[in-house]
DNA sequence: CTGTTAGCGCGTTCAA
DNA sequence: TTGAACGCGCTAACAG
């Protein structure tokens, strides 16, 4: 691995000159520029980015921290982040917080010297953690999917509660009143906001909230499947299921199918995410599209902007969009199921 | 962001001493160690990893390069890589090659100064590219899923052809002879090896290879769906479908369902990957498990080992395992479908 | 046990 | 237009 000194020797110039042609700064005579270029060429020289970063205090890297690589939206998020970063010629360094708040916190602090900005998609860090991070960090941080009461930092968020209301509205419009609910984790803001949406929609129509209709899942198919099985075994009656994501909705679909219950004839199902697989199940799943790609693009682009110019904190809000397919239909009679 | 100098001043010691307590090297009197510790504490000091790396020529980072973050196995691969890396207290830096060989090549070369080793999972780089990389790079590189004729570098590979033979064997054992094939991309070694497996198995039983039974997909559900639709529209007769991954098999399943063709009663389907969703479709998909997690673990651990000690090139081979579920059954009669 | 000095590979004044 | 010298934050001999 050749260094700038090797280039100097081969081209008979000083480090300063080589540095100038590398970065296109200052004035360099055409002939020497060519000398340097061909020297770099024949040596296969590539500037050491670590050294550059140390010298300039600019890494041209943005950090992406996620609580868990397993997360439902992680794939799409990463893909979009990578695309946006590359477009701006920035490197992306991705880190997993292993669902451990302390570890995640430490990881972000460590990133400070390695990135010009960080994008955080956390489901374990408390609002307080994020607040502290924002204060201690000398680099800007953009938070995805978190709504703090005050807009104290850059954020790109999603209207969780509204999305559920949208789903509930669709179900209620179709005459459903006995609506079972399969939630996600209940110890983070997303889960809580969504459950609030569920309760709110019920209350709006004067439907009593029934604890027995609520089961907690963990956002994967298996938990959706099991939650639905419990629902069936409990013998409670319901005409529709609202799941806090598509995977669990699909798991529930499987459980109903196995139990010989027709979807949507006997029970309607609605999910949220617009997971690509949802379209390939039978029946095709009705869902709410969650604009993860757009949000990620926004967040990364904001982070990139913040690398160079310091801007007032800005926050963006996104909302869901109903995608009607085949898994919801009007209730036939209140007695069904 | 405080530096080592700030700690020096606060603790009234030299950089060398601070460095010693940071790294636990050399001898330091207990009392001064404590002084330094508390100074670091109260400053919230964290060593700058870039500077450390530059000084020691050790980054404690391993690079992971993938052709495309969209790849089917990417999620699991990344998750396992992250777990293995963290276990060894190494950072992971992940990069997407955007399916562009030149870009990918350049990315890897750039990584040289930022990593102690790199793990490559490429489907666009030619064997020749990899060969050149191996020669030019001063850091070790571990290649996943590539079989070069000679074992010239560290590799962790999968017996692609055998896996297809396994699937075909299962179909043939069940009496199938008219077996349609939905392939993946045909310009990389994996696709070619798999198609060879298909042809080989057919030839073994003296079944003629029929061009019309082969359709090319791109490893996603949609392409599997379309390939199967073409098969149906073409009017060729077949009693089974072998798809080069689960997603396409599931897409095909959807197409058959829409066409009113019973699976597996009229047509059997087999996939490969053991994708988590496969279990939740009806019928549950019979497939071959591809040990991506194990392979990744092996590759990353090997890479980590190579950071410290230089070892003779080693290569590991993995093979698939049949998982029988519900989408394959014996042919009823040659006339079916 | 501790401090001094010299790098790591590069960017950037300031003179020349 | 160019080069010498210094600094980025840290580690690593080598003395003391």
XYZ file of C-alpha atoms (C1' of nucleotides) in Angstrom:
706
model
C 0.000 0.000 0.000
C 1.840 3.036 -1.228
C 1.683 6.342 0.600
C 1.839 9.924 -0.487
C 5.597 9.858 0.078
C 6.059 7.169 -2.534
C 4.274 9.372 -4.993
C 6.465 12.308 -3.999
C 9.641 10.421 -4.738
C 8.469 9.014 -8.025
C 7.266 12.406 -9.212
C 10.031 14.464 -7.642
C 7.697 16.835 -5.869
C 6.698 17.616 -2.308
C 3.787 16.258 -0.327
C 2.060 19.579 -0.642
C 2.008 19.359 -4.395
C 0.713 15.819 -4.437
C -1.937 16.783 -1.943
C -2.940 19.630 -4.231
C -3.471 17.433 -7.237
C -5.337 14.860 -5.152
C -7.771 17.428 -3.877
C -7.758 19.795 -6.819
C -6.900 22.668 -4.516
C -4.460 25.501 -5.238
C -2.539 26.003 -8.472
C -0.441 23.294 -10.034
C 1.381 23.531 -13.316
C -0.147 21.244 -15.895
C 3.068 19.387 -16.552
C 3.691 18.578 -12.892
C 0.100 17.609 -12.425
C 0.559 15.033 -15.133
C 3.779 13.813 -13.568
C 1.981 13.317 -10.295
C -0.969 11.629 -11.908
C 1.117 9.108 -13.729
C 3.107 8.459 -10.574
C -0.120 7.773 -8.676
C -1.295 5.598 -11.498
C 1.756 3.418 -11.727
C 1.838 2.985 -7.969
C -1.847 2.232 -7.738
C -1.903 4.901 -5.077
C -5.070 5.613 -3.119
C -5.189 8.261 -0.426
C -5.599 6.797 3.045
C -9.030 7.918 4.140
C -8.233 7.530 7.800
C -5.307 9.898 7.523
C -7.339 12.317 5.459
C -10.087 12.256 8.012
C -7.704 12.842 10.862
C -6.078 15.761 9.113
C -9.234 17.468 7.941
C -11.636 16.440 10.653
C -14.000 15.425 7.875
C -14.806 11.770 7.394
C -17.253 11.932 4.509
C -19.050 9.194 6.330
C -22.451 9.103 7.850
C -23.309 6.629 10.561
C -26.503 4.635 10.636
C -27.454 3.081 13.927
C -30.292 0.618 14.216
C -31.489 -1.159 17.311
C -31.585 -4.484 15.582
C -30.606 -5.693 12.141
C -33.507 -8.053 12.398
C -36.029 -5.271 12.490
C -38.852 -5.487 10.037
C -37.969 -2.391 8.080
C -34.290 -2.774 8.312
C -33.735 -4.132 4.811
C -35.516 -1.365 3.001
C -34.101 1.246 5.320
C -30.559 0.123 4.731
C -31.003 -0.148 1.019
C -32.372 3.364 0.729
C -29.765 4.764 3.082
C -27.012 3.173 1.028
C -28.422 4.596 -2.166
C -28.761 8.109 -0.776
C -25.316 7.997 0.748
C -23.657 6.797 -2.392
C -25.420 9.425 -4.420
C -23.782 12.047 -2.243
C -20.468 10.182 -2.363
C -20.556 9.533 1.338
C -19.546 6.340 3.001
C -22.068 4.622 5.194
C -21.166 2.869 8.385
C -23.930 0.763 9.807
C -24.153 -0.430 13.363
C -26.457 -2.684 15.285
C -27.358 -1.773 18.849
C -28.306 -5.347 19.765
C -31.429 -4.000 21.398
C -29.342 -2.901 24.324
C -29.820 0.787 25.174
C -26.480 1.178 26.923
C -24.571 -0.507 24.164
C -26.424 1.493 21.575
C -25.686 4.706 23.397
C -22.021 3.892 23.603
C -21.881 2.920 19.948
C -23.230 6.285 18.929
C -20.765 8.144 21.099
C -17.958 6.115 19.571
C -19.123 7.045 16.111
C -18.488 10.687 16.809
C -14.933 10.615 15.527
C -15.759 8.394 12.591
C -18.722 10.177 11.080
C -19.826 13.636 10.091
C -23.389 12.909 11.134
C -25.483 10.016 12.376
C -28.937 8.746 11.562
C -30.616 6.870 14.368
C -33.457 4.419 14.112
C -33.846 3.219 17.629
C -36.537 1.371 19.436
C -34.694 0.858 22.689
C -33.275 4.260 23.521
C -35.480 6.357 25.766
C -36.321 9.930 24.921
C -33.997 10.921 27.701
C -31.131 8.983 26.161
C -31.673 10.715 22.880
C -31.770 14.056 24.582
C -28.440 13.408 26.252
C -26.927 12.191 23.024
C -28.008 15.308 21.289
C -26.328 17.438 23.914
C -23.053 15.540 24.184
C -22.525 14.877 20.510
C -20.582 17.422 18.503
C -21.963 16.001 15.267
C -25.583 16.321 14.187
C -27.978 13.453 14.743
C -31.157 12.744 12.816
C -33.733 10.591 14.531
C -36.146 8.450 12.576
C -39.504 7.396 13.904
C -39.485 9.201 17.186
C -41.757 11.978 18.274
C -40.563 13.971 21.188
C -43.019 16.425 22.656
C -40.759 19.338 21.837
C -38.928 19.509 18.556
C -35.493 19.631 20.027
C -33.625 17.903 17.269
C -33.776 16.795 13.677
C -36.354 14.120 13.222
C -38.256 12.226 10.581
C -41.299 10.617 12.040
C -44.380 8.652 11.200
C -47.910 9.291 12.433
C -48.286 5.971 14.211
C -51.574 6.652 15.890
C -53.189 8.045 12.760
C -52.157 5.003 10.767
C -53.993 2.720 13.146
C -57.006 5.004 13.056
C -56.947 4.683 9.296
C -56.980 0.911 9.561
C -59.660 0.923 12.199
C -61.703 3.329 10.145
C -61.616 0.912 7.248
C -62.739 -1.941 9.446
C -65.434 0.091 11.147
C -66.699 1.378 7.820
C -67.144 -2.220 6.854
C -69.362 -2.754 9.799
C -66.916 -4.511 12.064
C -67.328 -3.951 15.769
C -65.685 -6.957 17.312
C -62.143 -6.249 16.279
C -59.312 -8.289 17.710
C -55.951 -6.629 17.967
C -52.506 -8.177 17.676
C -50.015 -5.636 18.959
C -46.225 -5.422 18.781
C -43.828 -4.809 21.627
C -45.523 -2.677 24.226
C -42.508 -1.039 25.787
C -41.691 1.436 23.084
C -43.463 4.545 21.787
C -44.568 2.915 18.540
C -46.470 0.133 20.214
C -48.040 2.452 22.703
C -49.105 5.011 20.106
C -50.652 2.298 17.988
C -52.584 0.799 20.827
C -53.856 4.271 21.660
C -55.062 4.577 18.100
C -56.925 1.311 18.463
C -58.605 2.378 21.682
C -59.394 5.812 20.362
C -61.126 4.503 17.267
C -63.194 2.114 19.327
C -64.201 4.879 21.703
C -65.182 7.129 18.828
C -67.937 4.714 17.923
C -68.801 3.938 21.485
C -67.514 0.389 21.248
C -66.242 -0.948 24.526
C -62.591 -1.827 24.732
C -62.297 -5.510 25.500
C -59.053 -6.711 27.020
C -59.707 -10.234 25.820
C -59.520 -9.139 22.202
C -55.963 -7.901 22.548
C -52.923 -10.147 22.167
C -49.293 -9.106 22.154
C -46.940 -10.232 19.422
C -43.368 -9.401 18.538
C -43.764 -8.369 14.906
C -42.939 -11.717 13.335
C -45.162 -14.276 11.632
C -44.831 -16.829 14.348
C -46.072 -14.503 17.057
C -48.967 -13.402 14.860
C -49.798 -17.034 14.321
C -49.718 -17.826 18.007
C -51.642 -14.738 19.029
C -54.381 -15.670 16.621
C -54.454 -19.233 17.844
C -54.922 -17.999 21.376
C -57.727 -15.787 20.187
C -59.406 -18.772 18.616
C -58.838 -21.025 21.595
C -60.079 -18.391 24.005
C -63.401 -18.664 22.265
C -63.925 -14.919 22.113
C -65.852 -13.833 19.068
C -64.535 -11.344 16.565
C -65.208 -10.458 12.965
C -61.930 -8.799 12.182
C -58.290 -8.684 13.212
C -56.057 -5.677 13.147
C -52.365 -6.512 13.389
C -49.609 -4.040 14.115
C -47.730 -5.231 11.072
C -48.132 -7.377 7.977
C -46.019 -10.250 9.195
C -48.234 -10.841 12.191
C -51.332 -10.385 10.043
C -50.014 -13.080 7.756
C -49.234 -15.343 10.673
C -52.787 -14.827 11.883
C -54.063 -15.626 8.417
C -52.245 -18.924 8.576
C -53.771 -19.718 11.970
C -57.273 -18.952 10.722
C -56.730 -21.052 7.623
C -55.578 -23.975 9.708
C -58.636 -23.595 11.930
C -60.849 -23.736 8.887
C -61.965 -20.145 9.241
C -62.490 -18.345 5.946
C -60.726 -15.045 5.317
C -62.273 -12.611 4.645
C -65.690 -14.270 4.539
C -65.744 -15.051 8.233
C -62.957 -12.875 9.550
C -61.352 -9.831 7.964
C -57.665 -9.032 8.471
C -55.767 -5.832 8.055
C -52.049 -5.223 8.526
C -49.615 -2.377 8.227
C -46.274 -2.034 6.363
C -47.213 -3.091 2.860
C -44.676 -5.845 3.071
C -43.831 -7.136 -0.422
C -44.924 -10.646 0.485
C -48.412 -9.508 1.464
C -49.473 -9.452 -2.118
C -48.615 -13.086 -2.671
C -50.724 -14.618 0.041
C -54.256 -15.792 -0.537
C -56.211 -13.665 0.027
C -53.996 -10.718 -0.786
C -53.597 -8.698 2.370
C -55.201 -5.309 2.836
C -52.723 -3.063 4.562
C -51.425 0.434 5.183
C -48.320 1.515 3.413
C -45.591 2.853 5.632
C -43.215 5.070 3.630
C -39.984 3.779 5.116
C -38.013 4.413 1.972
C -39.139 8.016 1.730
C -38.484 8.623 5.386
C -35.040 7.124 5.176
C -34.195 9.132 2.111
C -35.292 12.274 3.875
C -33.319 11.433 6.989
C -30.100 10.577 5.202
C -30.286 13.583 2.942
C -30.878 15.786 5.929
C -27.910 14.243 7.691
C -25.751 14.835 4.648
C -26.815 18.445 4.478
C -25.976 18.863 8.119
C -22.445 17.632 7.507
C -21.593 20.872 5.781
C -23.979 23.478 7.018
C -25.488 23.790 10.424
C -29.216 24.185 10.185
C -31.969 24.891 12.641
C -33.526 21.661 13.820
C -36.061 20.488 11.363
C -38.644 17.757 11.597
C -40.619 15.939 8.954
C -43.807 13.982 9.423
C -45.074 11.181 7.252
C -48.344 9.350 7.267
C -49.716 6.024 6.109
C -51.799 5.188 3.099
C -54.480 2.536 2.898
C -54.007 -0.192 0.322
C -57.202 -2.125 -0.155
C -56.812 -5.669 -1.340
C -58.754 -8.793 -0.523
C -58.549 -9.547 3.164
C -61.248 -7.196 4.349
C -64.940 -7.359 3.542
C -68.132 -6.128 5.179
C -69.471 -8.142 8.090
C -72.270 -10.431 7.006
C -73.949 -10.643 10.334
C -73.070 -9.883 13.876
C -73.366 -13.568 14.621
C -70.604 -14.711 12.303
C -67.432 -16.438 13.458
C -14.808 16.139 22.067
C -11.855 16.029 24.402
C -8.505 14.623 23.341
C -5.768 12.799 25.086
C -4.090 16.131 25.774
C -7.012 17.355 27.804
C -6.686 14.283 29.955
C -2.949 14.915 30.312
C -3.481 18.399 31.644
C -6.229 17.436 34.025
C -4.232 14.540 35.410
C -0.835 16.179 35.246
C 0.797 13.371 33.336
C 2.194 12.802 29.884
C 0.457 11.382 26.824
C 2.440 8.201 27.200
C 1.003 7.545 30.620
C -2.535 8.187 29.545
C -2.004 5.929 26.580
C -0.767 3.246 28.933
C -3.837 3.295 31.089
C -6.092 3.386 28.037
C -4.497 0.306 26.587
C -3.460 -1.404 29.778
C 0.096 -1.669 28.505
C 3.246 -1.115 30.531
C 3.395 -0.392 34.210
C 1.472 2.434 35.839
C 1.345 3.242 39.516
C -2.067 2.578 40.939
C -2.513 6.102 42.226
C -1.726 7.746 38.882
C -3.894 5.258 37.080
C -6.763 6.393 39.206
C -5.932 10.020 38.594
C -6.027 9.372 34.863
C -9.212 7.369 35.066
C -11.063 10.044 36.938
C -9.766 12.669 34.534
C -11.070 10.638 31.603
C -14.315 10.140 33.402
C -14.983 13.755 34.174
C -14.103 14.770 30.635
C -16.189 12.054 29.074
C -13.061 11.212 27.133
C -13.139 8.537 24.475
C -10.047 7.655 22.451
C -10.331 8.665 18.809
C -10.417 5.404 16.933
C -9.228 6.960 13.727
C -6.102 8.250 15.401
C -5.559 4.937 17.112
C -5.904 3.119 13.844
C -3.505 5.419 12.098
C -0.929 5.023 14.824
C -1.153 1.277 15.202
C -2.116 0.280 11.709
C -4.847 -1.794 13.313
C -8.441 -0.778 12.764
C -10.241 -3.511 14.697
C -12.734 -3.354 11.900
C -13.700 -5.931 9.387
C -15.278 -4.941 6.106
C -18.261 -6.696 4.623
C -18.926 -6.124 0.965
C -22.106 -7.316 -0.681
C -23.120 -6.859 -4.292
C -26.546 -5.688 -3.368
C -28.287 -4.949 -0.105
C -31.394 -6.269 -1.747
C -30.013 -9.740 -2.079
C -32.151 -12.517 -0.728
C -29.764 -13.626 1.952
C -28.523 -10.244 2.855
C -30.562 -9.801 6.003
C -29.527 -13.002 7.660
C -25.981 -12.603 6.465
C -25.681 -9.154 7.930
C -27.265 -10.130 11.180
C -24.918 -13.039 11.681
C -21.908 -11.022 10.607
C -22.791 -8.307 13.079
C -23.191 -10.822 15.860
C -19.881 -12.527 15.154
C -18.078 -9.225 14.819
C -19.425 -7.844 18.037
C -18.560 -11.014 19.857
C -14.958 -10.445 18.879
C -15.232 -6.755 19.690
C -14.642 -5.780 16.107
C -16.417 -3.064 14.264
C -18.207 -3.975 11.086
C -18.322 -1.734 8.092
C -20.790 -2.805 5.469
C -20.760 -1.719 1.874
C -23.010 -2.220 -1.088
C -21.459 -2.757 -4.497
C -24.600 -1.656 -6.339
C -24.217 -4.648 -8.599
C -21.488 -2.817 -10.431
C -18.255 -4.831 -10.660
C -16.015 -1.813 -11.134
C -17.554 0.089 -8.285
C -17.413 -2.967 -6.086
C -13.787 -3.519 -6.922
C -12.921 0.051 -6.086
C -14.868 -0.086 -2.849
C -12.877 -3.059 -1.687
C -9.584 -1.416 -2.549
C -10.663 1.655 -0.615
C -11.451 -0.474 2.381
C -7.842 -1.546 2.649
C -6.880 1.291 4.980
C -10.047 1.054 6.994
C -10.218 -2.633 7.791
C -8.038 -5.425 9.012
C -9.773 -7.927 6.766
C -12.693 -8.077 4.381
C -15.449 -10.575 3.775
C -16.826 -10.560 0.271
C -20.175 -11.871 -0.873
C -20.234 -10.918 -4.495
C -22.328 -11.981 -7.387
C -20.983 -9.521 -9.904
C -17.230 -9.775 -9.570
C -15.611 -12.233 -11.951
C -13.176 -14.837 -10.757
C -10.510 -12.771 -12.403
C -11.487 -9.692 -10.408
C -11.265 -11.628 -7.208
C -7.916 -12.982 -8.189
C -6.577 -9.485 -8.780
C -8.030 -8.243 -5.527
C -6.340 -11.008 -3.680
C -3.006 -10.084 -5.170
C -3.215 -6.340 -4.710
C -4.722 -6.283 -1.255
C -2.399 -6.247 1.719
C -5.217 -7.374 3.999
C -6.774 -10.827 3.892
C -10.015 -11.394 2.054
C -12.534 -14.157 2.676
C -14.878 -14.985 -0.149
C -18.315 -16.409 0.460
C -20.162 -18.515 -2.047
C -17.555 -18.715 -4.741
C -15.791 -21.803 -5.946
C -12.669 -21.150 -7.891
C -11.091 -24.150 -9.562
C -7.946 -23.722 -7.525
C -8.084 -22.911 -3.850
C -6.106 -19.729 -4.073
C -7.708 -17.868 -1.230
C -9.860 -18.161 1.842
C -13.354 -19.175 0.920
C -16.599 -20.404 2.388
C -18.740 -21.951 -0.269
C -21.947 -23.804 -0.852
C -22.448 -26.873 -3.019
C -24.874 -25.265 -5.414
C -25.100 -28.068 -7.904
C -25.562 -30.725 -5.252
C -28.381 -28.775 -3.662
C -30.320 -28.786 -6.900
C -29.615 -32.475 -7.341
C -31.071 -33.003 -3.897
C -34.233 -31.164 -4.859
C -34.493 -32.942 -8.176
C -33.901 -36.253 -6.457
C -36.855 -35.584 -4.202
C -39.057 -34.742 -7.154
C -37.870 -37.694 -9.209
C -38.343 -40.043 -6.273
C -41.930 -38.886 -6.191
C -42.343 -39.957 -9.751
C -42.120 -36.568 -11.406
C -40.617 -36.476 -14.873
C -42.068 -33.319 -16.359
C -40.324 -30.836 -14.130
C -40.470 -27.158 -14.958
C -37.590 -25.021 -13.786
C -37.597 -21.386 -12.728
C -34.005 -20.240 -12.635
C -32.352 -17.140 -11.228
C -29.931 -14.834 -12.965
C -27.968 -16.791 -15.498
C -24.825 -14.704 -15.685
C -23.241 -15.717 -12.424
C -21.707 -18.964 -11.184
C -24.576 -19.774 -8.846
C -27.215 -19.736 -11.544
C -25.070 -21.715 -13.918
C -24.153 -24.344 -11.343
C -27.781 -24.776 -10.392
C -28.951 -25.170 -13.946
C -26.241 -27.739 -14.450
C -27.601 -29.615 -11.471
C -31.042 -29.573 -13.034
C -29.787 -30.894 -16.354
C -27.588 -33.469 -14.726
C -30.402 -34.923 -12.658
C -32.629 -35.157 -15.676
C -29.923 -36.862 -17.688
C -29.309 -39.363 -14.904
C -32.792 -40.720 -15.395
C -32.687 -40.391 -19.140
C -35.279 -37.635 -19.176
C -34.855 -35.259 -22.074
C -34.050 -31.678 -21.260
C -36.853 -29.508 -22.577
C -36.054 -25.869 -23.199
C -39.721 -24.978 -22.955
C -39.870 -26.048 -19.326
C -37.232 -23.531 -18.282
C -38.034 -19.936 -17.411
C -35.674 -17.332 -16.040
C -36.532 -15.310 -12.948
C -34.633 -12.838 -10.831
C -35.077 -14.373 -7.392
C -38.107 -12.365 -6.322
C -41.744 -13.362 -5.937
C -42.939 -11.340 -8.849
C -40.593 -12.983 -11.319
C -41.523 -16.413 -10.002
C -45.160 -15.492 -10.451
C -44.621 -14.323 -14.007
C -42.430 -17.248 -14.961
C -45.121 -19.620 -13.785
C -47.812 -17.730 -15.620
C -45.821 -18.057 -18.819
C -45.442 -21.738 -18.174
C -49.198 -22.043 -17.835
C -49.952 -19.897 -20.852
C -47.437 -21.745 -22.981
C -49.567 -24.806 -22.479
C -46.626 -27.079 -21.773
C -47.457 -29.839 -19.387
C -45.578 -30.376 -16.141
C -46.241 -32.085 -12.835
C -43.722 -30.219 -10.747
C -41.812 -26.986 -10.524
C -38.347 -26.523 -9.181
C -37.490 -22.921 -8.385
C -34.011 -21.595 -7.692
C -35.237 -20.015 -4.495
C -38.215 -19.935 -2.167
C -39.434 -16.506 -3.182
C -39.899 -17.541 -6.774
C -41.437 -20.821 -5.707
C -43.944 -18.859 -3.669
C -44.647 -16.531 -6.577
C -45.252 -19.582 -8.720
C -47.558 -20.960 -6.064
C -49.595 -17.796 -6.269
C -49.810 -18.060 -10.049
C -50.981 -21.658 -9.868
C -53.536 -20.790 -7.230
C -54.910 -17.996 -9.370
C -55.128 -20.367 -12.314
C -57.114 -22.789 -10.224
C -54.397 -25.395 -10.229
C -54.104 -27.355 -6.989
C -50.776 -27.544 -5.208
C -49.527 -30.157 -4.582
C -52.379 -32.322 -5.911
C -51.899 -31.278 -9.508
C -48.473 -29.678 -9.427
C -45.718 -30.059 -6.854
C -43.377 -27.199 -6.001
C -39.977 -27.179 -4.387
C -37.802 -24.217 -3.527
C -34.465 -23.553 -1.908
C -33.411 -21.231 0.957
C -35.813 -22.222 3.705
C -37.057 -18.679 3.784
C -38.929 -18.002 7.049
C -42.101 -17.081 5.167
C -42.229 -20.420 3.372
C -43.748 -22.047 6.378
C -46.674 -19.680 6.452
C -47.994 -20.220 2.965
C -50.614 -22.774 2.159
C -49.414 -25.356 1.413
C -46.246 -25.033 3.439
C -43.361 -25.059 1.016
C -40.981 -27.970 0.733
C -37.500 -26.592 0.352
C -33.781 -27.046 0.858
C -32.145 -25.248 3.701
C -29.182 -23.142 2.798
C -26.948 -22.568 5.836
C -26.260 -18.891 5.240
C -25.928 -18.119 8.918
C -23.388 -20.875 9.472
C -21.446 -19.877 6.410
C -21.377 -16.259 7.427
C -20.297 -17.094 10.919
C -17.493 -19.207 9.558
C -16.414 -16.498 7.136
C -16.399 -13.690 9.660
C -14.628 -15.735 12.274
C -12.034 -16.725 9.740
C -11.583 -13.098 8.768
C -11.162 -12.123 12.387
C -8.580 -14.801 12.913
C -6.704 -13.585 9.880
C -6.509 -10.086 11.356
C -3.944 -11.263 13.839
C -2.276 -14.290 12.424
C -1.560 -15.070 8.828
C -2.810 -18.510 7.954
C -2.538 -20.695 4.901
C -5.553 -20.262 2.685
C -8.376 -22.349 3.949
C -11.686 -23.195 2.397
C -14.896 -24.542 3.833
C -17.707 -26.223 1.995
C -21.328 -26.380 3.051
C -24.212 -28.302 1.633
C -27.986 -28.091 1.618
C -30.512 -30.061 3.588
C -33.946 -31.111 2.417
C -36.908 -29.891 4.432
C -40.018 -31.807 3.485
C -43.279 -29.996 4.027
C -46.469 -30.003 2.035
C -45.860 -28.731 -1.455
C -44.562 -31.934 -2.970
C -46.464 -35.176 -3.418
C -46.208 -38.188 -5.722
C -47.557 -37.787 -9.247
C -51.020 -39.249 -9.591
C -50.875 -39.901 -13.277
C -48.773 -38.817 -16.167
C -51.814 -37.111 -17.587
C -52.324 -34.679 -14.761
C -52.044 -30.907 -15.029
C 7.190 3.865 36.890
C 7.133 8.056 33.810
C 8.245 11.573 30.257
C 10.476 12.756 25.618
C 10.637 12.042 21.030
C 9.365 10.285 16.866
C 6.360 8.678 13.801
C 1.308 6.919 11.324
C -0.474 9.410 6.321
C -2.274 13.312 5.190
C -3.794 18.619 4.765
C -2.470 23.296 5.237
C -0.384 27.552 6.361
C 3.457 30.565 5.117
C 7.483 31.764 2.612
C 10.086 31.468 -1.223
C 3.930 27.355 -8.617
C 6.203 25.005 -5.235
C 8.223 23.305 -0.708
C 9.285 23.250 4.419
C 7.209 22.897 8.643
C 3.625 22.015 11.655
C -0.562 19.702 13.329
C -4.648 16.068 13.494
C -4.895 12.340 18.023
C -2.687 8.591 19.245
C 1.031 4.726 20.002
C 5.676 3.187 20.663
C 10.403 2.960 21.468
C 13.948 4.846 24.319
C 15.694 7.115 28.161
C 15.616 8.465 32.744
